[in-house]
Amino acid sequence: MARLLFMMPAASYWTLKDGTRHATGYWAEEFAAPYRALTEAGHQITVATPGGVVPTVDMMSLRPDMAGGAQEALDLEATIRLAEELRRPIRLSEARLEDYDAVYCPGGHGPMEDLCADADAGRLLTAALASGKPLAIVCHGPASLLATRVRGESPFAGYQVTAFSNEEEEGVGLASKARWLLEDELVRLGVDFTKGEPWKPYTVVDHNLLTGQNPASAAVLGEQLLKVLH
């Protein structure tokens, strides 16, 4: 049995460039799909957020048209309702990499608000990359990589990474409203950014770093993580 740390946002909103708050949090499928795969395989999960705040699900991600259908939306709700770990998060500042076998970071726009500038997220990700332990990050989760900069340099520079693309941000109508775009900032960070077709599953593995582009990539990433743990 492996022990996994799910690093999740505490933010329930994303501040847009005009100062308004866009309601968000974590994206349901990006938590639920890997959570189901990992817990059904017998692995143990701990959720960590900034300040130990119970993470907020982005309600948009539970709409049937976003979840892939009415039954899929109900299944996501059920998984989230039954996931006790979500209601008992530890503080990210207290999370020690040596206590876990792998780290996973789901997206939603929440990480664009808090994890992107969280020193504890930066510390944990830097340690995870150096350790060789599996580190899986999906969709907007790679915003957390921006917190790994020290004096302008990131240990993730040069690594192949994918994340929610500019085209996809335009597709949801938020690109023009955002203070910054994730793809642009990751390129600026120095990663080797790659992407697939919008909304289709696309994952990249570079050494122990596994990244997925969008919500559709979360289940695939969860299965890849499962294989690496076995």
XYZ file of C-alpha atoms in Angstrom:
230
model
C 0.000 0.000 0.000
C 1.383 3.395 -0.987
C 0.746 6.668 0.810
C -0.100 9.590 -1.444
C -0.294 13.288 -0.749
C -3.002 15.137 -2.700
C -1.896 18.779 -2.765
C -5.027 20.873 -3.321
C -5.984 24.559 -3.358
C -7.687 26.293 -0.448
C -8.942 29.065 -2.734
C -12.640 29.138 -3.566
C -12.229 31.915 -6.129
C -9.799 33.170 -8.786
C -9.140 36.922 -8.978
C -9.501 38.154 -12.560
C -7.600 41.120 -14.000
C -10.501 43.517 -13.366
C -10.449 42.521 -9.682
C -13.643 40.439 -9.758
C -13.697 37.007 -8.159
C -14.497 34.009 -10.340
C -15.974 31.228 -8.187
C -13.828 28.099 -8.453
C -11.814 25.624 -6.360
C -10.717 22.177 -7.514
C -12.212 20.434 -10.563
C -14.336 17.433 -9.512
C -13.150 14.918 -12.117
C -9.514 15.769 -11.502
C -9.870 14.805 -7.858
C -12.377 11.988 -8.212
C -10.957 9.915 -11.095
C -7.456 9.403 -9.611
C -8.900 9.176 -6.082
C -11.183 6.290 -7.098
C -8.438 4.451 -8.990
C -5.928 4.794 -6.155
C -8.218 4.013 -3.225
C -9.788 1.029 -5.005
C -6.248 -0.321 -5.412
C -5.810 -0.039 -1.642
C -3.627 3.060 -1.492
C -3.935 5.646 1.275
C -4.524 9.339 0.556
C -3.922 12.470 2.628
C -5.169 15.849 1.411
C -3.076 18.952 2.136
C -4.111 22.558 1.478
C -2.730 25.985 2.422
C -3.758 26.536 6.036
C -5.493 23.149 6.223
C -8.635 24.715 4.718
C -11.240 22.221 3.463
C -11.011 22.476 -0.348
C -13.972 23.768 -2.361
C -15.247 21.911 -5.413
C -15.858 24.089 -8.464
C -19.636 23.725 -8.855
C -19.293 24.143 -12.621
C -17.448 20.793 -12.692
C -20.502 19.011 -11.261
C -22.840 20.184 -14.016
C -23.908 17.271 -16.244
C -22.747 19.082 -19.402
C -19.275 19.481 -17.859
C -19.120 16.072 -16.214
C -20.009 14.080 -19.339
C -23.631 13.360 -18.466
C -26.142 13.226 -15.595
C -24.945 9.870 -14.246
C -21.286 10.953 -14.402
C -22.155 14.097 -12.433
C -23.928 12.013 -9.777
C -20.952 9.635 -9.590
C -18.569 12.551 -9.063
C -20.795 13.966 -6.325
C -20.929 10.571 -4.620
C -17.143 10.159 -4.702
C -16.611 13.631 -3.233
C -19.287 13.080 -0.583
C -17.708 9.795 0.542
C -14.097 11.039 0.470
C -13.474 11.664 4.182
C -9.933 12.825 3.348
C -11.381 16.004 1.804
C -12.936 16.967 5.138
C -9.758 16.391 7.146
C -6.957 18.112 5.219
C -3.608 18.755 6.846
C -1.777 22.055 6.531
C 0.510 22.189 3.505
C 3.151 23.700 5.808
C 3.114 20.467 7.853
C 3.327 18.073 4.880
C 6.679 16.269 4.798
C 7.636 14.452 1.627
C 9.299 11.631 3.565
C 5.851 10.582 4.861
C 4.571 9.847 1.327
C 5.385 7.663 -1.658
C 3.963 10.041 -4.293
C 2.392 13.476 -4.725
C -0.635 14.375 -6.866
C -1.984 17.839 -7.624
C -5.413 18.221 -9.299
C -6.460 21.417 -11.057
C -9.439 23.681 -11.286
C -8.703 27.409 -11.288
C -7.996 27.314 -7.518
C -4.221 26.739 -7.925
C -4.092 29.876 -10.128
C -5.057 31.848 -6.993
C -3.032 30.282 -4.183
C -0.688 27.364 -5.007
C 1.033 29.408 -7.736
C 2.610 31.590 -5.034
C 2.657 29.227 -2.045
C 6.130 28.713 -0.559
C 5.145 25.348 0.963
C 3.878 24.115 -2.405
C 7.186 25.200 -3.947
C 9.179 23.418 -1.235
C 7.196 20.202 -1.561
C 7.318 20.098 -5.362
C 11.049 20.795 -5.438
C 11.651 17.993 -2.919
C 9.356 15.591 -4.813
C 11.138 16.194 -8.120
C 14.557 15.673 -6.544
C 13.448 12.541 -4.660
C 12.537 10.527 -7.741
C 9.123 9.764 -6.203
C 6.182 9.969 -8.632
C 4.843 13.502 -8.972
C 1.605 13.831 -10.975
C -0.026 17.181 -11.780
C -3.017 17.918 -14.025
C -4.741 20.806 -15.832
C -4.316 24.033 -13.790
C -2.383 22.127 -11.118
C 0.934 23.006 -12.824
C 0.326 26.613 -11.726
C 1.931 25.347 -8.506
C 5.232 24.943 -10.390
C 5.475 28.745 -10.484
C 6.075 28.614 -6.704
C 9.308 26.639 -7.216
C 11.261 29.675 -8.472
C 14.276 30.611 -6.388
C 16.072 33.761 -7.569
C 14.235 33.411 -10.888
C 15.259 29.783 -11.472
C 13.079 26.661 -11.218
C 14.288 23.043 -10.909
C 11.497 22.168 -13.366
C 13.165 24.170 -16.173
C 13.903 21.854 -19.094
C 11.352 19.212 -18.037
C 8.579 18.271 -20.464
C 5.303 19.552 -19.017
C 1.732 19.888 -20.238
C -1.129 21.859 -18.677
C -4.366 23.653 -19.544
C -3.572 25.397 -22.818
C -4.236 28.960 -23.945
C -6.722 27.599 -26.503
C -8.647 25.795 -23.769
C -8.682 28.918 -21.562
C -10.102 30.795 -24.564
C -12.620 27.989 -25.005
C -14.021 28.522 -21.501
C -14.137 32.289 -22.098
C -11.596 33.241 -19.438
C -8.400 33.914 -21.408
C -9.213 37.580 -22.014
C -10.204 38.052 -18.360
C -7.177 36.365 -16.768
C -4.308 38.284 -15.154
C -1.987 35.725 -16.784
C -2.254 32.492 -18.746
C -0.824 29.249 -17.422
C 0.766 28.115 -20.694
C 2.560 31.461 -21.056
C 3.864 31.433 -17.487
C 5.108 27.836 -17.718
C 6.992 28.673 -20.909
C 8.480 31.665 -19.059
C 9.460 29.315 -16.215
C 11.627 27.432 -18.689
C 9.772 24.126 -19.000
C 9.500 22.322 -22.330
C 5.742 22.934 -22.751
C 3.853 20.531 -25.002
C 0.127 20.128 -25.642
C -2.312 17.933 -27.487
C -5.699 18.611 -29.008
C -7.983 20.771 -26.838
C -10.254 18.780 -24.454
C -8.732 15.404 -25.446
C -6.679 13.277 -23.028
C -3.002 14.188 -23.266
C -0.288 13.291 -20.770
C 3.484 13.656 -20.670
C 5.964 11.671 -18.580
C 9.474 13.010 -17.994
C 11.467 11.027 -15.426
C 9.294 11.001 -12.263
C 7.146 13.963 -13.402
C 3.743 13.072 -14.898
C 1.523 15.883 -16.189
C -1.920 15.991 -17.836
C -3.396 18.755 -19.970
C -7.064 18.981 -18.993
C -9.916 17.303 -17.073
C -10.119 14.516 -19.681
C -6.495 13.656 -18.867
C -7.078 13.095 -15.131
C -8.259 9.463 -15.356
C -5.371 8.585 -17.700
C -2.908 10.270 -15.332
C -4.413 8.376 -12.387
C -3.879 5.057 -14.189
C -0.289 6.011 -15.080
C 0.369 6.900 -11.455
C -1.105 3.565 -10.376
C 1.225 1.661 -12.720
C 4.284 3.525 -11.436
C 3.334 2.744 -7.823
C 2.980 -1.000 -8.429
